[in-house]
Tab-separated table of C-alpha atoms in Angstrom:
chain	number	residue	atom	x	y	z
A	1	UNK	CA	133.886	-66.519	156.072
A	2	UNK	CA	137.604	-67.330	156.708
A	3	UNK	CA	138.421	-68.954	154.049
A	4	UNK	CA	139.554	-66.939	150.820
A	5	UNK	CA	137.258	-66.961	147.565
A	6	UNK	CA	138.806	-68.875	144.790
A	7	UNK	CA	137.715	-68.664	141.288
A	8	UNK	CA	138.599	-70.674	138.092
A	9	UNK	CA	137.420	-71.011	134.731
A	10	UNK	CA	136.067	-73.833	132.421
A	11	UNK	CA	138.076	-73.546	129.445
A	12	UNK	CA	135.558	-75.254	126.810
A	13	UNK	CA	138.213	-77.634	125.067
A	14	UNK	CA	134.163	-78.610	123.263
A	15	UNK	CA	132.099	-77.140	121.058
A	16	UNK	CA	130.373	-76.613	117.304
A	17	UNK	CA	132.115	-75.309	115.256
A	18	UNK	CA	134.952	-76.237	117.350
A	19	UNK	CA	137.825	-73.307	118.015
A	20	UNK	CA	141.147	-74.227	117.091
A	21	UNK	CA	143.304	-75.878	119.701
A	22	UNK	CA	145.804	-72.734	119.976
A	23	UNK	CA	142.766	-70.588	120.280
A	24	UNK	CA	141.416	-72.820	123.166
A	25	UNK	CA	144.911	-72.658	124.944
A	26	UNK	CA	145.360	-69.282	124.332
A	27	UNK	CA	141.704	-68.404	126.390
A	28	UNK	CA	143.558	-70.432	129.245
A	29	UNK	CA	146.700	-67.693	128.951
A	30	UNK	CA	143.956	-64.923	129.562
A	31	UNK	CA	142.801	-66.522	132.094
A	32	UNK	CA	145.683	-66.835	133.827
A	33	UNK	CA	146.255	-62.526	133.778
A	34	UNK	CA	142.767	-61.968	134.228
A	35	UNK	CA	143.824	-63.185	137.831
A	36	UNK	CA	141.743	-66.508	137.812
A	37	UNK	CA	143.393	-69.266	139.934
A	38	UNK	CA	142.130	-72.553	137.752
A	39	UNK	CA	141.521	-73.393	134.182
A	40	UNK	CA	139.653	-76.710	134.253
A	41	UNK	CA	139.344	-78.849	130.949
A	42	UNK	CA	136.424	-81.526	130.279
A	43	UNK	CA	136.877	-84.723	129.263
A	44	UNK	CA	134.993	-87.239	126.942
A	45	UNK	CA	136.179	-89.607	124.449
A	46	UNK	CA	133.003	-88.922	121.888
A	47	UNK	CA	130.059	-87.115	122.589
A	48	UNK	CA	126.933	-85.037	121.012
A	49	UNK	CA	129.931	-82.395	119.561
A	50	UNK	CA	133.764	-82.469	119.019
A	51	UNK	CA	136.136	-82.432	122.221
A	52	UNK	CA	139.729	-82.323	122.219
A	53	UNK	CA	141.661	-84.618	124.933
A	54	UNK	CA	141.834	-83.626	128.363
A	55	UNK	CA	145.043	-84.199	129.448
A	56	UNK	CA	146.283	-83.258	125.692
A	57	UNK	CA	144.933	-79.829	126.454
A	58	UNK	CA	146.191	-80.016	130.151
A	59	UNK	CA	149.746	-80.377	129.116
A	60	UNK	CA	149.985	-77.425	126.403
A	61	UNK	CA	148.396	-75.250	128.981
A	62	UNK	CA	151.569	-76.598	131.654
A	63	UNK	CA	154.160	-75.001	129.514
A	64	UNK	CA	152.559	-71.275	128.790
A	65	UNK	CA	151.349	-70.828	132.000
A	66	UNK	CA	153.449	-70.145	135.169
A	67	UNK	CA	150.812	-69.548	137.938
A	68	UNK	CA	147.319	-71.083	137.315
A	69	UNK	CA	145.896	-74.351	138.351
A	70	UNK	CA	145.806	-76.496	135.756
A	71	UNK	CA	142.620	-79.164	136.243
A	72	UNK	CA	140.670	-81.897	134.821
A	73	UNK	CA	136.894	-80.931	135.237
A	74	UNK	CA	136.255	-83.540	134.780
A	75	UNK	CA	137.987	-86.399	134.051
A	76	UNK	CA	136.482	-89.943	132.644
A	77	UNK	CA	139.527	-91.748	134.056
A	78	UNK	CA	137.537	-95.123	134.114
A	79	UNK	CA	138.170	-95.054	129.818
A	80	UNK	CA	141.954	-95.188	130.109
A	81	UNK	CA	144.338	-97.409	132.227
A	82	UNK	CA	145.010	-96.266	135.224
A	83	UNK	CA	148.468	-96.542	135.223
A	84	UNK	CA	148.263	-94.489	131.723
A	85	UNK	CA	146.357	-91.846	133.829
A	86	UNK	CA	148.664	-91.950	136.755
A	87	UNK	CA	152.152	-91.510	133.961
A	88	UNK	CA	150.123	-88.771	132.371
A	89	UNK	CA	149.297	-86.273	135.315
A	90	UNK	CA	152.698	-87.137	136.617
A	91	UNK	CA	154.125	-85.336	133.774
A	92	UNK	CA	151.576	-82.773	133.226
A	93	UNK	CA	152.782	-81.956	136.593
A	94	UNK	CA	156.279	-82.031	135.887
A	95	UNK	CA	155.710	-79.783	133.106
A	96	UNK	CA	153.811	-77.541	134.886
A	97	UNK	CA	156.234	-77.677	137.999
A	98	UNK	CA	153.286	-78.749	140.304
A	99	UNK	CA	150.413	-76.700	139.503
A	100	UNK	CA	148.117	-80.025	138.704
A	101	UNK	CA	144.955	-80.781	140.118
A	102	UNK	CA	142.745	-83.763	138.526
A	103	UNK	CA	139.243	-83.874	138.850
A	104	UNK	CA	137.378	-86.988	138.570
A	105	UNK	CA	133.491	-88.279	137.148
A	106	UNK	CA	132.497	-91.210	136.753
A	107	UNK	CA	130.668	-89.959	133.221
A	108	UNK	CA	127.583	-92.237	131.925
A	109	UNK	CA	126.013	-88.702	129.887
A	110	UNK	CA	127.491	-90.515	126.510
A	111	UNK	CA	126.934	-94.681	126.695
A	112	UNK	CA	128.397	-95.189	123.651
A	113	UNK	CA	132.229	-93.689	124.665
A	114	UNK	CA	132.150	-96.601	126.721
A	115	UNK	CA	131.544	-98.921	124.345
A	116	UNK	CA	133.991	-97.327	122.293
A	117	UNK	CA	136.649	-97.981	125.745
A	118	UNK	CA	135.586	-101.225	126.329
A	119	UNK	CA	134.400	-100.314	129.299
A	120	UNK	CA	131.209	-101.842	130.558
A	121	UNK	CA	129.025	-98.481	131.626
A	122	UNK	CA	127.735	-100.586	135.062
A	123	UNK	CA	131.206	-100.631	135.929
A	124	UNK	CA	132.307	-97.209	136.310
A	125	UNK	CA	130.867	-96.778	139.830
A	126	UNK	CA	133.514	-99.576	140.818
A	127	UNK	CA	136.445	-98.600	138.464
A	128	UNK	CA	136.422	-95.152	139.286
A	129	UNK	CA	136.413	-96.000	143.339
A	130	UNK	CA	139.680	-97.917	142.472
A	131	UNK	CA	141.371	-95.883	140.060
A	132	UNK	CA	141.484	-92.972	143.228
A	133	UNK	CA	142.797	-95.750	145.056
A	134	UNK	CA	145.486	-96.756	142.862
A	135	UNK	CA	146.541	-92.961	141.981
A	136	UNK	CA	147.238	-92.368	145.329
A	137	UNK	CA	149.511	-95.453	145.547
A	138	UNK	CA	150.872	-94.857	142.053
A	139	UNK	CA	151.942	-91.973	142.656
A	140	UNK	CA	154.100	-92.393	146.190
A	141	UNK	CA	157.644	-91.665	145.645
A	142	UNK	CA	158.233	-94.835	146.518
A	143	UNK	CA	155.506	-96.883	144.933
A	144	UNK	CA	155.951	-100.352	144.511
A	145	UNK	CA	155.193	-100.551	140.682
A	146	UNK	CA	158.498	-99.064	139.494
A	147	UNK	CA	156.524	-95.790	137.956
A	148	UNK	CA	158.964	-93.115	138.008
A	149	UNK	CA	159.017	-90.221	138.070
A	150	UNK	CA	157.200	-89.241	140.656
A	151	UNK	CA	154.903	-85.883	140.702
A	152	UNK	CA	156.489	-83.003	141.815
A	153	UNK	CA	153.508	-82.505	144.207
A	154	UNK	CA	154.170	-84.954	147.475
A	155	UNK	CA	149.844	-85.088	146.898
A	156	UNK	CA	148.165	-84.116	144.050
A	157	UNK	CA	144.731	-82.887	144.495
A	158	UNK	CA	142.604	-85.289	143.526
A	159	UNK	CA	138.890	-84.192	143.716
A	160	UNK	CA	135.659	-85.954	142.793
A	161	UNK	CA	132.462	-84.732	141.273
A	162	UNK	CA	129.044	-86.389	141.715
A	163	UNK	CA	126.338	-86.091	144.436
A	164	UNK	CA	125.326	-89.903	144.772
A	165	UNK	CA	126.221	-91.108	148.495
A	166	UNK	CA	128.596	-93.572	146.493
A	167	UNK	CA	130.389	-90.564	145.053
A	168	UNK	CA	130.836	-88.730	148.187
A	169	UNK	CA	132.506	-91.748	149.863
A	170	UNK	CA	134.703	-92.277	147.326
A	171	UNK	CA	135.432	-88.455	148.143
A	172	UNK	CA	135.453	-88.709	151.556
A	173	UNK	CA	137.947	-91.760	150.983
A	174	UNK	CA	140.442	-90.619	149.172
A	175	UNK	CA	140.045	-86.993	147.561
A	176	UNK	CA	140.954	-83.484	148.605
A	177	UNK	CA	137.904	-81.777	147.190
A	178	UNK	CA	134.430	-82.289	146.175
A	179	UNK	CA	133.221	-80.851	142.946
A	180	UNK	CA	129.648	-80.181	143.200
A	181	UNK	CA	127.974	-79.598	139.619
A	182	UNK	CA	123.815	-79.571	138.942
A	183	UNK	CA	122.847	-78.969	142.505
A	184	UNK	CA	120.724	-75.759	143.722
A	185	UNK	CA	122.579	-73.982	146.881
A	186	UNK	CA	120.412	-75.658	149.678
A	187	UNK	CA	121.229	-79.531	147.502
A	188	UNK	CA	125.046	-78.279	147.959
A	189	UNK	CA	124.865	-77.571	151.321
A	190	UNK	CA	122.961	-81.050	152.203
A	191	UNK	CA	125.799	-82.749	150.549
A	192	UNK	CA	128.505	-80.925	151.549
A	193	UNK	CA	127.072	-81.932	155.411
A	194	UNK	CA	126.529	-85.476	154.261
A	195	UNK	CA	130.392	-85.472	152.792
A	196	UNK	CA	131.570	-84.032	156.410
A	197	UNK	CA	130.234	-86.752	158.597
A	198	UNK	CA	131.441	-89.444	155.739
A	199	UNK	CA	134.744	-88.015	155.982
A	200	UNK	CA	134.707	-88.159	159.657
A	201	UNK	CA	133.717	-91.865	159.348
A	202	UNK	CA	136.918	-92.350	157.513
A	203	UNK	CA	138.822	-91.171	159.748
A	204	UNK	CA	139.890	-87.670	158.012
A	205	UNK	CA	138.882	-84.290	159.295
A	206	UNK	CA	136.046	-82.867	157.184
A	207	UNK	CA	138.553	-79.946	156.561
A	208	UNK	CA	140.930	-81.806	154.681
A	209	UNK	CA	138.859	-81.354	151.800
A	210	UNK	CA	137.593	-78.508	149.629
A	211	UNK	CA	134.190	-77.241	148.920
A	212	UNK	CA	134.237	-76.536	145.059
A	213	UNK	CA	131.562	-75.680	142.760
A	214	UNK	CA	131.476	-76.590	139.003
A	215	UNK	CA	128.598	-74.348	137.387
A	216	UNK	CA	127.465	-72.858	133.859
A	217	UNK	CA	127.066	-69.425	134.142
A	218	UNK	CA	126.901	-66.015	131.314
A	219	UNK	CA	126.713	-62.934	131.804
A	220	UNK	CA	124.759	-59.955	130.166
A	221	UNK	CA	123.229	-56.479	130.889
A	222	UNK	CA	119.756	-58.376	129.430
A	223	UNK	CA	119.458	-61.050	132.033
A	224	UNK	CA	116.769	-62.957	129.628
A	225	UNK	CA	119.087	-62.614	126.718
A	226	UNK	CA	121.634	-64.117	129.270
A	227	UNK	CA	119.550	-67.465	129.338
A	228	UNK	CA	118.477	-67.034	125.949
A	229	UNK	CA	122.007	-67.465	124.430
A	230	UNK	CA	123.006	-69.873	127.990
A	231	UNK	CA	120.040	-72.346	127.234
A	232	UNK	CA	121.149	-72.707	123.542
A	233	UNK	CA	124.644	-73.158	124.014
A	234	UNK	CA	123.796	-75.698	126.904
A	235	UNK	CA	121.115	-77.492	124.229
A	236	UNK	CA	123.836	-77.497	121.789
A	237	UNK	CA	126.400	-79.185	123.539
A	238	UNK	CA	124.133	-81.809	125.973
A	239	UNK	CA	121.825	-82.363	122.891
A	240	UNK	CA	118.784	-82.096	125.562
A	241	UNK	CA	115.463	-79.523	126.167
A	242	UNK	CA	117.610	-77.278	128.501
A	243	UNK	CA	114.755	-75.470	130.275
A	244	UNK	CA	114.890	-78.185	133.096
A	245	UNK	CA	118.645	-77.059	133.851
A	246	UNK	CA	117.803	-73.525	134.375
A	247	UNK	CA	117.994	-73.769	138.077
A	248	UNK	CA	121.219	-74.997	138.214
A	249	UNK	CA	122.856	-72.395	135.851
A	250	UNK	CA	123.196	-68.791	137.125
A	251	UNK	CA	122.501	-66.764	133.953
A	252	UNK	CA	122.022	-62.325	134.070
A	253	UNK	CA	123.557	-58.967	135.083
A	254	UNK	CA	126.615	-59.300	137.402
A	255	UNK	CA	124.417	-58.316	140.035
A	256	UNK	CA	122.165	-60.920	139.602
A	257	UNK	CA	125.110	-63.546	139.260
A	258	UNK	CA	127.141	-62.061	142.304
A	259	UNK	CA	123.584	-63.176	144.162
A	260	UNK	CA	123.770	-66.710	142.975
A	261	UNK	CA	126.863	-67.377	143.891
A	262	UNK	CA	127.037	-65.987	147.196
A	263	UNK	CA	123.986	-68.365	148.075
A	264	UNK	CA	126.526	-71.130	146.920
A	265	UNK	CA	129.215	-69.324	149.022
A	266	UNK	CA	127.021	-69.123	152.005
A	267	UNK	CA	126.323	-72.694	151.826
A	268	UNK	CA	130.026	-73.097	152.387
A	269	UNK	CA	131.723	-73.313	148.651
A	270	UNK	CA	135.243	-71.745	148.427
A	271	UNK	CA	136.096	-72.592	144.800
A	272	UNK	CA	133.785	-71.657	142.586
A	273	UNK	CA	134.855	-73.084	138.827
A	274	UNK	CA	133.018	-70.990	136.237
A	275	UNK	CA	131.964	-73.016	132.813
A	276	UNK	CA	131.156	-70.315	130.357
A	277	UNK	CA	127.834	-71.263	128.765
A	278	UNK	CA	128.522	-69.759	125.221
A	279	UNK	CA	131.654	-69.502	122.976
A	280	UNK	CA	132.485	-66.397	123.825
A	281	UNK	CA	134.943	-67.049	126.572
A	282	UNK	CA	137.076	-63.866	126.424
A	283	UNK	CA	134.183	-61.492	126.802
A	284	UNK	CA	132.178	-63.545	129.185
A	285	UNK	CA	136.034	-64.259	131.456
A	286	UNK	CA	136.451	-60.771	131.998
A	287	UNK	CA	133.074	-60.277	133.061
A	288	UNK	CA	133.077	-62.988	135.433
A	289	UNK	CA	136.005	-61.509	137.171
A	290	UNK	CA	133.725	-58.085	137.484
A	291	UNK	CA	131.123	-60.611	139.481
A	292	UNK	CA	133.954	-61.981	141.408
A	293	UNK	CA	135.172	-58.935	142.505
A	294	UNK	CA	131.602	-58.296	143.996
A	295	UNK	CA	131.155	-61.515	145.588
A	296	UNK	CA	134.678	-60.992	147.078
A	297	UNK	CA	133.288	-57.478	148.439
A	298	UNK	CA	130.703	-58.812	150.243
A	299	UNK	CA	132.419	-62.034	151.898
A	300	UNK	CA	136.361	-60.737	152.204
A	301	UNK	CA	136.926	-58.185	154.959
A	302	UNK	CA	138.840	-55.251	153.260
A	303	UNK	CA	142.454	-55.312	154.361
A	304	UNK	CA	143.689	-52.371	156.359
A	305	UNK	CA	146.902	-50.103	155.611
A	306	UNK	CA	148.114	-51.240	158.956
A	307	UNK	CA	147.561	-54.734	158.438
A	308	UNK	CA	149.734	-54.776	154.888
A	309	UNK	CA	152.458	-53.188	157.133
């Protein structure tokens, strides 16, 4: 491949019991000199156990960081204005002296956050398709609604999760990255093909956007005690019978998760975004980066003495 191997982390801002919020920020500072490149945040306004806010979480992570990505993974802009959304991420990037990138769902796994919006759920297909469009707009130096400041990114990355066709051309539209989530390596290829060719139709080059992957994943010497402690964490927080999600988590040994995700790589991801299944995040981090460094191995060509010269 010639494209280098990213890798961020899911910082679960979620959970029961629920860590505190320093503690939660704090596993974003590790993360950040463990040498990942993103910490991504989810995002729901009530669900099956207790989240803190996105963008709440995004901006405390802006000011004690001074390298890593700082995401929304993903976000459920349809429940707040989008001007709101645009004024926020402007200033989460402001604090974090453009290091923002906002991922976006269109949600539907909790109806009744929705409700609690006032959001009609059918909607969210529709809303979400215009809130991209009006973030771009919103957030032009020189947009005509008066909302100042501007980012300090001339484009914020603005990706978009979702496999429906109506969620890749709302990608292909107006997003810099698709962020494939549930999807076995051959489903992520087909889209990721299907995303090209709806880019194209556009009018964009397919490589104006980036092939990301959002995916549980633990660790463990004992792969079955891997999904063992995965399936319950998953069952926990989804409130569902997790055993039909086991093929799209990548749960064992670092060998056995280096494999996974180079089938992912191989069907042409370059971001892989890592959401630790389990509340363990420090333990689990640093093990991820051990399977990152061999997935790296196998797809980076080693750099040379006389090519560092």
């Amino acid at each position: 491949m010639t494209q280098p191997l990213h890798f961020g982390v899911g910082i679960n801002n979620f959970g029961s019991p629920l860590r505190t919020a320093s503690d939660v920020i704090g596993s974003a500072v590790l993360a950040e000199e463990l040498g990942y490149s993103s910490v991504w945040f989810g995002d729901h306004l009530s669900f099956h156990v207790p989240v803190y806010e996105c963008l709440s979480m995004m901006a405390a992570t802006a000011v004690v960081t001074r390298k890593v990505t700082v995401a929304s993974g993903v976000l459920l802009g349809v429940l707040r204005h989008p001007a709101w959304v645009a004024k926020s991420v402007a200033t989460i990037d402001a604090l974090s002296e453009g290091r923002v990138l906002v991922g976006l769902g269109v949600g539907g796994e909790n109806r009744a956050e929705f409700g609690l919006a006032g959001v009609p759920l059918a909607e969210r297909g529709r809303r979400t398709t215009e809130l991209m469009r009006s973030l771009r707009e919103m957030w032009l130096a020189d947009n005509p609604h008066g909302l100042q400041p501007p980012p300090v990114q001339s484009r914020i990355p603005l990706w978009h999760g979702g496999r429906a066709d109506a969620a890749l051309a709302r990608t292909a539209r107006f997003g810099d990255g698709w962020l494939g989530a549930f999807v076995t390596p051959e489903r992520y290829a087909e889209r990721w093909s299907a995303l090209g060719s709806l880019a194209a139709d556009a009018g964009r080059a397919p490589e104006e956007l980036t092939p990301g992957l959002h995916v549980y994943i633990r660790v463990d010497d004992d792969a079955d005690r891997a999904w063992r402690e995965a399936s319950a964490f998953i069952g926990d927080v989804y409130a569902i019978d997790p055993e039909p999600m086991r093929r799209y988590c990548i749960a064992g040994n670092a060998d056995q998760c280096a494999e996974e995700i180079a089938a992912f790589v191989e069907a042409g991801v370059t971001h892989v975004i890592c959401r630790i299944a389990g509340s363990d995040l420090e333990d689990q981090m640093a093990r991820i980066m051990e399977v990152a460094a061999r997935v790296r191995a196998r797809f980076e060509p080693a750099v040379t003495t006389e090519e560092m010269a």
